[in-house]
Every structure is written in structure tokens, then in C-alpha cells.
mmCIF file of C-alpha atoms and ligand atoms in Angstrom:
data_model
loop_
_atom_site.group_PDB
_atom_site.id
_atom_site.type_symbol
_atom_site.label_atom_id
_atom_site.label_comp_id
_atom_site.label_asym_id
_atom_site.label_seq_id
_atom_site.Cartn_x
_atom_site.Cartn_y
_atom_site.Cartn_z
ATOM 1 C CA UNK A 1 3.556 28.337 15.929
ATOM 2 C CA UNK A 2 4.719 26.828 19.244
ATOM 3 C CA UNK A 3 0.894 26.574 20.505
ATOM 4 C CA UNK A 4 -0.513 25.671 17.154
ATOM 5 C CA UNK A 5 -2.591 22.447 17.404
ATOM 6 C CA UNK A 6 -0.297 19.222 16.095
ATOM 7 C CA UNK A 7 -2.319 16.950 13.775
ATOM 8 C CA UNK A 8 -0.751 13.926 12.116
ATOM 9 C CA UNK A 9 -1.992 13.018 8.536
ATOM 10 C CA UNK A 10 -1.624 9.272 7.117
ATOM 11 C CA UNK A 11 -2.111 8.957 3.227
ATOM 12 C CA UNK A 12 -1.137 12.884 2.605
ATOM 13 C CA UNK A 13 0.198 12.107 -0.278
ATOM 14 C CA UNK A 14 -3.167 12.208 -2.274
ATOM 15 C CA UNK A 15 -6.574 12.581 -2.814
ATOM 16 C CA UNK A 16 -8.378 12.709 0.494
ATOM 17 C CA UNK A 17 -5.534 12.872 2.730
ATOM 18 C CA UNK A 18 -3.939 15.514 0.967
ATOM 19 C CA UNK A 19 -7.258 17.728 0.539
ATOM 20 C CA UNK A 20 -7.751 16.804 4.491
ATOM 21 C CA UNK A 21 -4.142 18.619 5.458
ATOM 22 C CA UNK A 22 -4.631 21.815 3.780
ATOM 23 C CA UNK A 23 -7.960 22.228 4.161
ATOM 24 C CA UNK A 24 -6.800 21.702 8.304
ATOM 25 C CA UNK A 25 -3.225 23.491 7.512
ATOM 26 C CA UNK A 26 -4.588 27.153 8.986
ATOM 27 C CA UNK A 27 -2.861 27.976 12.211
ATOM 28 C CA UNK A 28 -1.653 23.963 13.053
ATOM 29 C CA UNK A 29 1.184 21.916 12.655
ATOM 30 C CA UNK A 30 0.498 19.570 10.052
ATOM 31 C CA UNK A 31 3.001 16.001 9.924
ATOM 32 C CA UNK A 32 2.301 14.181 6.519
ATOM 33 C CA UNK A 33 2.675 10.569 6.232
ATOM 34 C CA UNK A 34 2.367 8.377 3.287
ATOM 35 C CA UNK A 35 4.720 6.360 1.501
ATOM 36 C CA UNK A 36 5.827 8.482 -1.380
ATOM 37 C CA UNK A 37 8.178 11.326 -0.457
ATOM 38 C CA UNK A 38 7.820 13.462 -3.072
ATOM 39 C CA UNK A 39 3.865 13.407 -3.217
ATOM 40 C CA UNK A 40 4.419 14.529 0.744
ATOM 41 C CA UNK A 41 6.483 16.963 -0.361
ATOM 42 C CA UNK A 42 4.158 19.048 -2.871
ATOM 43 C CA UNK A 43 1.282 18.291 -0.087
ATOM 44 C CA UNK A 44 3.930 20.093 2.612
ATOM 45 C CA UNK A 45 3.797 23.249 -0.053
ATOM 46 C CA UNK A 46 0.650 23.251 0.024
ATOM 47 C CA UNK A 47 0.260 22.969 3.547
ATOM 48 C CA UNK A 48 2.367 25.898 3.938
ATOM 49 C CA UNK A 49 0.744 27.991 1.461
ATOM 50 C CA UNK A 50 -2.452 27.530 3.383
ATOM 51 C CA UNK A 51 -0.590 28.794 6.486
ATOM 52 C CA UNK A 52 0.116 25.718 8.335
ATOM 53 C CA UNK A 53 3.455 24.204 9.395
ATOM 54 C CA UNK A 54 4.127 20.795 7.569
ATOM 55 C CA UNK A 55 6.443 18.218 8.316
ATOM 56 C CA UNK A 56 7.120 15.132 6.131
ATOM 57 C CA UNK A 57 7.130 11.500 7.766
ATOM 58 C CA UNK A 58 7.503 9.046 5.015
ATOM 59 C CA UNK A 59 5.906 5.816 6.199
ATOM 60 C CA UNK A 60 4.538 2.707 5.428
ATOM 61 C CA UNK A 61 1.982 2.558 8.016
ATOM 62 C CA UNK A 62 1.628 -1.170 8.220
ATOM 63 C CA UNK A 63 4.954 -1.246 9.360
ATOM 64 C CA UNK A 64 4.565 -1.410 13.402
ATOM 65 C CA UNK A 65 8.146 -0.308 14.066
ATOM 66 C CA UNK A 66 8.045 2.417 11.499
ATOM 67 C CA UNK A 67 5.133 4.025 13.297
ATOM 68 C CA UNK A 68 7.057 4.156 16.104
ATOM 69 C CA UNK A 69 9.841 5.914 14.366
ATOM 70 C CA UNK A 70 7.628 8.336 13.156
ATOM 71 C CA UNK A 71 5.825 8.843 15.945
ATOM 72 C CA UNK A 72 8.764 9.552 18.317
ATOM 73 C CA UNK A 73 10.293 11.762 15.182
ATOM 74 C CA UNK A 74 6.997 13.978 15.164
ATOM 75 C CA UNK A 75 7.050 14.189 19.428
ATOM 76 C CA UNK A 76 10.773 15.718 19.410
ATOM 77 C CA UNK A 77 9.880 17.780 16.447
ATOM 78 C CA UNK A 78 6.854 19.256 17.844
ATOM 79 C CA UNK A 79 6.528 17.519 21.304
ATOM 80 C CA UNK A 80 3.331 15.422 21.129
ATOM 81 C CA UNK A 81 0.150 15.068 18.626
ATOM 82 C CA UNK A 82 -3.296 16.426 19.689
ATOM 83 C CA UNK A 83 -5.286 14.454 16.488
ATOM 84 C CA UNK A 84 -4.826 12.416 13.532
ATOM 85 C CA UNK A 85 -6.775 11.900 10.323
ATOM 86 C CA UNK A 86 -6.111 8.018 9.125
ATOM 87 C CA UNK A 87 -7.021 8.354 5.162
ATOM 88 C CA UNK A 88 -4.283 5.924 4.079
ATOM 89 C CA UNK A 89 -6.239 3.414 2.004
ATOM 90 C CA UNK A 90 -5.998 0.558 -0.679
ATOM 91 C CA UNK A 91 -7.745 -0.868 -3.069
ATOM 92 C CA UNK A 92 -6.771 -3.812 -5.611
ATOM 93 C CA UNK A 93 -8.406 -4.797 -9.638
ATOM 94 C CA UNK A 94 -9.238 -7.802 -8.241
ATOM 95 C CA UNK A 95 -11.204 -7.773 -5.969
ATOM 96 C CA UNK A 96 -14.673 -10.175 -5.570
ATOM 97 C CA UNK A 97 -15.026 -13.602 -4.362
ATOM 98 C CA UNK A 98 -14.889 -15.126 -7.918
ATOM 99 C CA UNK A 99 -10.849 -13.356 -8.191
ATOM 100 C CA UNK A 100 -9.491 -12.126 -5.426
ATOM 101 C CA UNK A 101 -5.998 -13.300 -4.103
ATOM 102 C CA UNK A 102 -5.311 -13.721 -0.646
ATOM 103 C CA UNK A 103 -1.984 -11.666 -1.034
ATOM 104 C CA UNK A 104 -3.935 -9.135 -2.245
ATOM 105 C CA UNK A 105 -6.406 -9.407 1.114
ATOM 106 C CA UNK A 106 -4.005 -9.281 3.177
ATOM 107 C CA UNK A 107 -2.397 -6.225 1.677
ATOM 108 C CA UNK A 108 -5.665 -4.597 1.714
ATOM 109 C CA UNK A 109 -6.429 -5.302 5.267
ATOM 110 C CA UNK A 110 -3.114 -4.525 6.207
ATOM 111 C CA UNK A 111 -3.181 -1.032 4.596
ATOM 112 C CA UNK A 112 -6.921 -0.135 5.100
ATOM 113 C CA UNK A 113 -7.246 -1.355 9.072
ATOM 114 C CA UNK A 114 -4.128 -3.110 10.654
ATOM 115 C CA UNK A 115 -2.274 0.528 9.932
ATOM 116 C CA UNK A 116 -5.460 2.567 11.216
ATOM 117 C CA UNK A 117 -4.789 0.274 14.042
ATOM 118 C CA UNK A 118 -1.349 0.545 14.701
ATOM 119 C CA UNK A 119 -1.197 4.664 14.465
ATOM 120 C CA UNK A 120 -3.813 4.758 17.188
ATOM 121 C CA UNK A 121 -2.185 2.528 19.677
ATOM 122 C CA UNK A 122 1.309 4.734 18.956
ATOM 123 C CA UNK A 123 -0.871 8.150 19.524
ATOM 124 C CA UNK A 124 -3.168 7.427 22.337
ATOM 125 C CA UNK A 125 -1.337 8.491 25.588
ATOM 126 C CA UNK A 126 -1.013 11.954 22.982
ATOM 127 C CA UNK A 127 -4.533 11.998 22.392
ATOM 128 C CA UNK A 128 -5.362 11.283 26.015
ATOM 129 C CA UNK A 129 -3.600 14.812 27.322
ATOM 130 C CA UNK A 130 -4.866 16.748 24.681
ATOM 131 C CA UNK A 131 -8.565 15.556 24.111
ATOM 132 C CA UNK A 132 -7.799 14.487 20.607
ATOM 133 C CA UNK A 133 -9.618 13.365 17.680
ATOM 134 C CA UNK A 134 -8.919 10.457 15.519
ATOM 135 C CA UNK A 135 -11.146 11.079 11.854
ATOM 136 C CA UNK A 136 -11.083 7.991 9.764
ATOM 137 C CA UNK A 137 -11.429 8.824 6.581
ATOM 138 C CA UNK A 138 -13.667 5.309 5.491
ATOM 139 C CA UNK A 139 -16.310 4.808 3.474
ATOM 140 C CA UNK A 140 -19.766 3.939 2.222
ATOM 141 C CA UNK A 141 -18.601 0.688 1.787
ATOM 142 C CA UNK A 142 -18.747 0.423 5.465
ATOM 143 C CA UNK A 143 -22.223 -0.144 5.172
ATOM 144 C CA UNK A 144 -23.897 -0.187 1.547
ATOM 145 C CA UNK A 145 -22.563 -3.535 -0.221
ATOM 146 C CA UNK A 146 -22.498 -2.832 -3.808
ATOM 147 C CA UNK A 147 -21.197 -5.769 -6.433
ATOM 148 C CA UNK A 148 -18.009 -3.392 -7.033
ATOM 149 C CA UNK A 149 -16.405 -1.747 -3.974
ATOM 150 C CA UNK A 150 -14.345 -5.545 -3.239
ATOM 151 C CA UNK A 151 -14.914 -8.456 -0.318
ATOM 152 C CA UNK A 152 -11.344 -7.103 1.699
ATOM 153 C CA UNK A 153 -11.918 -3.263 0.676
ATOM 154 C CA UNK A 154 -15.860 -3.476 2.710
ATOM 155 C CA UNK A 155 -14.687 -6.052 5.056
ATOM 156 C CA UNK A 156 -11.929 -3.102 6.213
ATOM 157 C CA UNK A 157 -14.542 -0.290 5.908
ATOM 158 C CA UNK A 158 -16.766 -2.011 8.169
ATOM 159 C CA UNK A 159 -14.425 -2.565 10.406
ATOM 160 C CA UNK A 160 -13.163 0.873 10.704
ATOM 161 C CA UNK A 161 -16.450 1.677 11.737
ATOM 162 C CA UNK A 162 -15.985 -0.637 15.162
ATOM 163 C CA UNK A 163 -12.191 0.586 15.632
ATOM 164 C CA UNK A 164 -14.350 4.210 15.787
ATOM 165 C CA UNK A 165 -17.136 2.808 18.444
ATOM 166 C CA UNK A 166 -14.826 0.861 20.282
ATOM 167 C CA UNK A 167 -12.244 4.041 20.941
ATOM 168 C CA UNK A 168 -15.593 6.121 21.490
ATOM 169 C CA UNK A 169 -17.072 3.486 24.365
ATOM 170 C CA UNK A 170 -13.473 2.893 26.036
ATOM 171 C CA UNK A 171 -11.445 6.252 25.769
ATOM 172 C CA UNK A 172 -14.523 9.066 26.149
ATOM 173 C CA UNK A 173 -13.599 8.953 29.910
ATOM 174 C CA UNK A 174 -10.244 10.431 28.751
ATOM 175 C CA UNK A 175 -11.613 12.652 26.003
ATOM 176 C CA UNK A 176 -10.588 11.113 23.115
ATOM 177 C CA UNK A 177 -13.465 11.240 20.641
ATOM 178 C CA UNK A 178 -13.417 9.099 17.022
ATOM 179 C CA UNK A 179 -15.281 10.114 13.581
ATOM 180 C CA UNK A 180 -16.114 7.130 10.937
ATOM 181 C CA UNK A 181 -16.499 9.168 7.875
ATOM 182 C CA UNK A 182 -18.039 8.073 4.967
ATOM 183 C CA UNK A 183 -17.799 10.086 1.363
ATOM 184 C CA UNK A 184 -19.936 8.346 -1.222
ATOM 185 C CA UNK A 185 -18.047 8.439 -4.141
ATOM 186 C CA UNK A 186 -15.111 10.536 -4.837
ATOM 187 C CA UNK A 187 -13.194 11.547 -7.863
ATOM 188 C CA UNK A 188 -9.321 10.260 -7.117
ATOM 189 C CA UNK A 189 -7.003 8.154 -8.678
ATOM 190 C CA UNK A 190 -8.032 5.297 -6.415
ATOM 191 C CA UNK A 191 -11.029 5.098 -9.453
ATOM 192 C CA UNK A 192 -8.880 3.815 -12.160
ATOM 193 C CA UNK A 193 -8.245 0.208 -10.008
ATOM 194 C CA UNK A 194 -12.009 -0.380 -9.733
ATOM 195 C CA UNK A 195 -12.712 -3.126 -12.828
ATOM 196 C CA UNK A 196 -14.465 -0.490 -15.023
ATOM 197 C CA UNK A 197 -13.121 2.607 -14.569
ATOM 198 C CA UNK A 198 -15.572 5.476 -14.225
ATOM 199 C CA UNK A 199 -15.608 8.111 -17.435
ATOM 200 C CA UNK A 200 -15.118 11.946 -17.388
ATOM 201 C CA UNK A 201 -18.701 12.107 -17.059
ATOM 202 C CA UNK A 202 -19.154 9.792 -14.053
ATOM 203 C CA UNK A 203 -16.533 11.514 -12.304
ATOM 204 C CA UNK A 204 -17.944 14.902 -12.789
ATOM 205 C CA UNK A 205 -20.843 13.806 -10.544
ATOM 206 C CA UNK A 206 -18.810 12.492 -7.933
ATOM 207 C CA UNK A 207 -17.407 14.273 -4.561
ATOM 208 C CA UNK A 208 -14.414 16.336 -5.147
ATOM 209 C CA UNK A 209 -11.281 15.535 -2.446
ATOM 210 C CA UNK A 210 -11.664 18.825 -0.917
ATOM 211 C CA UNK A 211 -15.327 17.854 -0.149
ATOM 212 C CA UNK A 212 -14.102 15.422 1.998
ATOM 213 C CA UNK A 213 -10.997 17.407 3.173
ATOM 214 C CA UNK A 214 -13.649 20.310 4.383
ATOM 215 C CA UNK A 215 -15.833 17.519 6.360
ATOM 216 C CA UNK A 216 -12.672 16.653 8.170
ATOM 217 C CA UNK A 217 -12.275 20.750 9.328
ATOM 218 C CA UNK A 218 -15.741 20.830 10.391
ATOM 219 C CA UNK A 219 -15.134 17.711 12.647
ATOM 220 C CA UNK A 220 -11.335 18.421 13.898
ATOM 221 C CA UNK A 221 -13.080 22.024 14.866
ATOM 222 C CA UNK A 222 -15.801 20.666 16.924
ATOM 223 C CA UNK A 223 -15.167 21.928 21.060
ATOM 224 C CA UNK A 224 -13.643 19.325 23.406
ATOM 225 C CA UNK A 225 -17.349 18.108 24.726
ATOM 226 C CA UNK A 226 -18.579 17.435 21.155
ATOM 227 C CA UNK A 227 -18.451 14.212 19.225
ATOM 228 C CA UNK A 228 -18.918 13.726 15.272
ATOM 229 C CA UNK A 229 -19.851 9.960 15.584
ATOM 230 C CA UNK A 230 -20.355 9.656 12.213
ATOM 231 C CA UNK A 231 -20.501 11.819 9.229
ATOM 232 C CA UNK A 232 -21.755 10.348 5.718
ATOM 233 C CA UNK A 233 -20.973 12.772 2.326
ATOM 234 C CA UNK A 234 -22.592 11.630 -0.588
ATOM 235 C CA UNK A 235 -22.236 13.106 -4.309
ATOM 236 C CA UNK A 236 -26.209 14.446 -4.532
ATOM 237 C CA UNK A 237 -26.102 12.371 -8.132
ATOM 238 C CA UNK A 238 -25.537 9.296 -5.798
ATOM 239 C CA UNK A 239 -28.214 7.517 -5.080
HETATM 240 C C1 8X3 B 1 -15.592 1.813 -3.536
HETATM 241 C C2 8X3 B 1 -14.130 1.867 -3.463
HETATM 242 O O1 8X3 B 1 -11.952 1.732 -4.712
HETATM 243 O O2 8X3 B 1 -13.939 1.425 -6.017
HETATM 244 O O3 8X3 B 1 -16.170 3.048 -3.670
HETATM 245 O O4 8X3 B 1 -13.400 3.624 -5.253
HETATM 246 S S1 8X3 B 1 -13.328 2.185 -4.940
#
């Protein structure tokens, strides 16, 4: 697979970022990152199954110098990184004015933007030769402010959103294109942190992770003069 397309997955461990990699996995190199090794590990089968290459990079992505490891691990495995889908995410019980802790901001910040942040500075000269993508998998909470999505979780959402139009306005001269995406709700185990947890019947409503994982093919196969500014998925019970 020497020529296969290189495409660098954080939070493949689960839900989103896991559907995301196989639902990409067909004819490209696929490195997983995430901070459980063994949930990388059954993604990496199923990567491979799919007929993609996979290559596990445990990592917690806030970690600045850890990126770097990982990065440089990935380029002499494979030689550089053409895109990257940033679905590593974090949510906490606690989470409106009237409870939050700032420990738990920070962490939430940390995991749902500084990391975002800190991937894309380590890929960019990448991106830059190939004409990559960067597809952040965010949220409705970027936008729609609802009593129970948390203060830090649509603080980082919203934010996401400006990491995407900032890369767009500065790095389109070099082809590098971003996509803020934004499911509506999806069935994962991120659901049982939110203060009441959603029953069997709720969920059955809501987006499925593959859902999401075949919005990030559709954008990662757009040609090199095509942008997917923005892509919003919403369950059609979700109103
Ligand atoms: C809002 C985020 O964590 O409650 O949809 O699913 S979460």
C-alpha cells in the first residue's frame, strides 16, 4: 500500500473515531490514536478487515511532546500524513455553571480543543505537501445552546468551529482545507456522563457512529479544489 493515502485518527478508540477509521480504512493507511491500547487495537482489526492498513499510536493528545512522538513515529512508519480526523473528545457529569469544577474545565478544554490544537500544528508542513484535510469531528453544541450539553463542553465546540475558519482563511493558499462537523445527537458511551442518561428508546432515535463515520468518507473524498466547510448530521427525530 506504499501509495495508499496516510490519514491519522485521534479518539479511534470509540464511537465516532472508531466508526470514522473503518468507514475511511479502504485502500489508506489508517494510524489510530487514543489513549487506550487495547480499544486501538480491536479498531486496527477492524481497520484491516475493511481493507485498510492500521497502525496503533497510543496517545494522550493533550500531551504536546507526545504528539510529537507520535507524529515522528507515524512519518518513519509511513513517511508523512496527507489528513487527520480529530474526534478525541470529553465530556464530564458535572457540567453547568451551578457545578462545574474548574479541574474538570480545564480537562475538558484540554481534551476537546488544546489537543485538536496541538495535532494540527505537529501535521501542517504534512498537510501542506499533500493538500490535506483536517475533519473535526465537533458538534451541535457548537452552535445550539441547550441547558444539558455543559459551559466547557460548548465553549470547546464553538471554538473548534474558529480553529476550522481560521486554518480555512490562512492555509487555503497551501491547500489545506478544514471541515467543522456537527452530528446532532449520537448513540455512544459518551451518553451515560450527561446528568440523565438517555433510555433505550431515546437512543434508538439518535445517529448511529457509523452515520458520522460515513460523513467523514464523503468529506476526506472530496477532490483537492473542494472544501466541506461545514457539514451538520442531525438524527431526523431531532428537532
Ligand atoms: C451534548 C454532548 O456529552 O451530552 O450532546 O452527549 S453529550
Amino acid at each position: 500500500m506504499a501509495d495508499a493515502r496516510v490519514l491519522w485518527v485521534t479518539g479511534a478508540g470509540s464511537g465516532m473515531g472508531r466508526a470514522a477509521a473503518v468507514a475511511c480504512a479502504g485502500g489508506r493507511r489508517v494510524a489510530l490514536s487514543g489513549r487506550r491500547q487495547d480499544r486501538l487495537e480491536e479498531t486496527a482489526r477492524l481497520v484491516e478487515s475493511a481493507g485498510g492498513e492500521a497502525l496503533v499510536l497510543p496517545l494522550d493528545a493533550r500531551d504536546g511532546d507526545a504528539v510529537a512522538r507520535a507524529h515522528a513515529t507515524l512519518r518513519s512508519a509511513w513517511g508523512r500524513v496527507d489528513d487527520v480526523v480529530l474526534s478525541a473528545g470529553l465530556n464530564t457529569p458535572r457540567r453547568t455553571w451551578a457545578d462545574q469544577s474548574t479541574d474538570e474545565v480545564r480537562a475538558v478544554l484540554d481534551t476537546n480543543l488544546t489537543a485538536a490544537v496541538l495535532v494540527v500544528d505537529a501535521v501542517l508542513p504534512d498537510l501542506r505537501v499533500a493538500g490535506g484535510q483536517v475533519v473535526v469531528v465537533s458538534s451541535y453544541s457548537a452552535w445550539r445552546f441547550t441547558p444539558y450539553a455543559g459551559v466547557a463542553y460548548s465553549a470547546s465546540k464553538s471554538a473548534l468551529r474558529a480553529l476550522c475558519q481560521t486554518l480555512n482563511a490562512q492555509e487555503a493558499a497551501h491547500g489545506v482545507r478544514a471541515c467543522h462537523l456537527c452530528p446532532g445527537d449520537v448513540d455512544t458511551e459518551f451518553l451515560a456522563l450527561r446528568p440523565q442518561v438517555p433510555d433505550e428508546s431515546a437512543r434508538s432515535v439518535m445517529l448511529r457512529p457509523e452515520d458520522v463515520g460515513r460523513a467523514v468518507a464523503f468529506v476526506l473524498a472530496s477532490p483537492p479544489g473542494v472544501r466541506v466547510d461545514e457539514l451538520v448530521i442531525s438524527p431526523v427525530a431531532q428537532v
